[in-house]
Amino acid sequence: MRTFNAITVGVLGAAAVAAASDVHDLKKDTFAPFIKEHDLVLAESLAPEYEEAATELKKKDIPLVKVDCTEEAELCQTYGVEGYPTVKVFRGPDNVSPYSGPRKAPAIISYMTKQSLPAVSTISSDSLEEFKKADKVVLVAFFDASDKTANTTFTAVADSLRDSYLFGATNDVALAKAEGVSQPAIVLYKDFDEGKNTFTEKFDKETIEKFAKTAAVPLVGEVGPETYADYMAAGVPLAYIFAETPEERAELAKTLKPVAQKHKGKISVATIDAKAFGAHAGNLNLDPEKFPAFAIQETVKNQKFPYDQSKKLTEKDIGKFVQDFLDGKIQPSVKSEPVPESQDGPVHVIVAHNYEDIVMDNDKDVLVEFYAPWCGHCKALAPKYEELGNLYFSNPEFAKKVTVAKVDATANDVPDEIQGFPTIKLFPAGGKDAPVDYSGERTVEGLANFIKEKGKYKVDAYTSEDDDSFMPDAEDMGKQAPAASKVAENVKDKVKSKVSEAADTVKTVIADSDADGAEHDEL
């Protein structure tokens, strides 16, 4: 069986892990041998969640490990650890990938269990019952041994979704009959709602994936940090039920469960803790101070449909609202700042009502910063972003091809689902349906190179479009003397800019460190 070992990276004191810990504490000299000994290794610092996961996974012979990067800086640097905590999965010393799942014990346990098994486990009458209970959701395929199409298709689905679900398969005809199905079929077993769902359609990868993602979602689930990404990736609208107490959420879930049942597969319905995540109501154009509340988010287009907060949440009224939404009878709510009267600066200002005009201009490469006014990183980026914009704005030829723009994503509804600030995307001319995310250093040069490399026009902001490689005559040299002085001034300004960037970086780090202890109500 493949196993995980986790590197706990971060500011982790000795008190963070109990004395009788099930997490392996590795050093530089013990790390490499441990990685080679075990097929799978995860890297992170998550006490006490990590400790809880380690204790549970120890029963399955899946060890977790930790590394304190304040003591093992060289080791952490070797594996590209730049921030804390960092989670990495090792499949041997040369196959390393990031872990991006929820950082709670149940999620870690579920993920490790899935990864420790093959993509598709062979199921028998002796192992089926145990396999059903191995995770919250498992899928078992029942098909004949000679049915290579079903086998190949199911394996492809398992490879695609193995991080989310456990997959098993059996050729046992009697076992299929005992489970109430005929070959070929798939049964999704789950520890909630009706307990299982059956797939009997033609074995098609896309159809099976849609079945799995739909059936694996509770009729009325719960939105939180561990589930939010799954709801966003499901590809169906999400209806939120905001309520402040567990009792009220349970009561409303019971009331609206028939609505969820009627539209299962067309819309997901989930409660959300309004005390912990009430600010998210504002993102859906609801009053974040008035609960209970209900809203629908069209997750693909990121459109919001808030329900009238002056009305009571009843099965009849919400049922009609959901039906009208599905029938296309309700217009989305659009939150927008006023459209600027003019765009005279180097950075265009985007609001919801001019988003299409600026971003979707198919004749221009458009770089967009999605920011939040309270974001420290956004504030540090602001002067550099203005400098970047001026590289193109001040050159008429460049300005025809490149637009540098920004939008306050907290005050304007945008089609893009933004997970953090700042988010920077390039919408190339002729390729607006495939924006490119920027993940490099937030420097003027880095962003300019990004536009050059990913934009349609390959504009290099640091070179002139004129060919000036010829030797100038005496008259031209005389004219260029003032220009030489200007170049010297520009070099001087660039040096100042770099010093300023360094200072801003230090300020941002300090500011972020001060804010680490603050509570956040973001999903």
Coordinates of C-alpha atoms in Angstrom, one line a residue, residues 24 50 83 143 149 170 195 198 273 319 376 379 427 434 457:
H24 CA 7.0 11.8 12.1
Y50 CA -2.7 17.3 11.3
G83 CA 5.5 30.3 2.5
F143 CA -19.7 -5.1 -15.4
T149 CA -15.4 -0.7 -23.1
T170 CA -16.4 -6.2 -9.7
G195 CA -27.7 6.1 0.8
T198 CA -27.6 3.9 -9.5
D273 CA -23.5 29.8 8.8
G319 CA -40.0 26.8 -4.8
G376 CA -2.4 45.0 1.7
K379 CA -2.0 48.6 -2.0
F427 CA -7.4 38.6 -21.8
A434 CA -9.3 31.8 -22.5
Y457 CA 0.7 41.3 -30.2

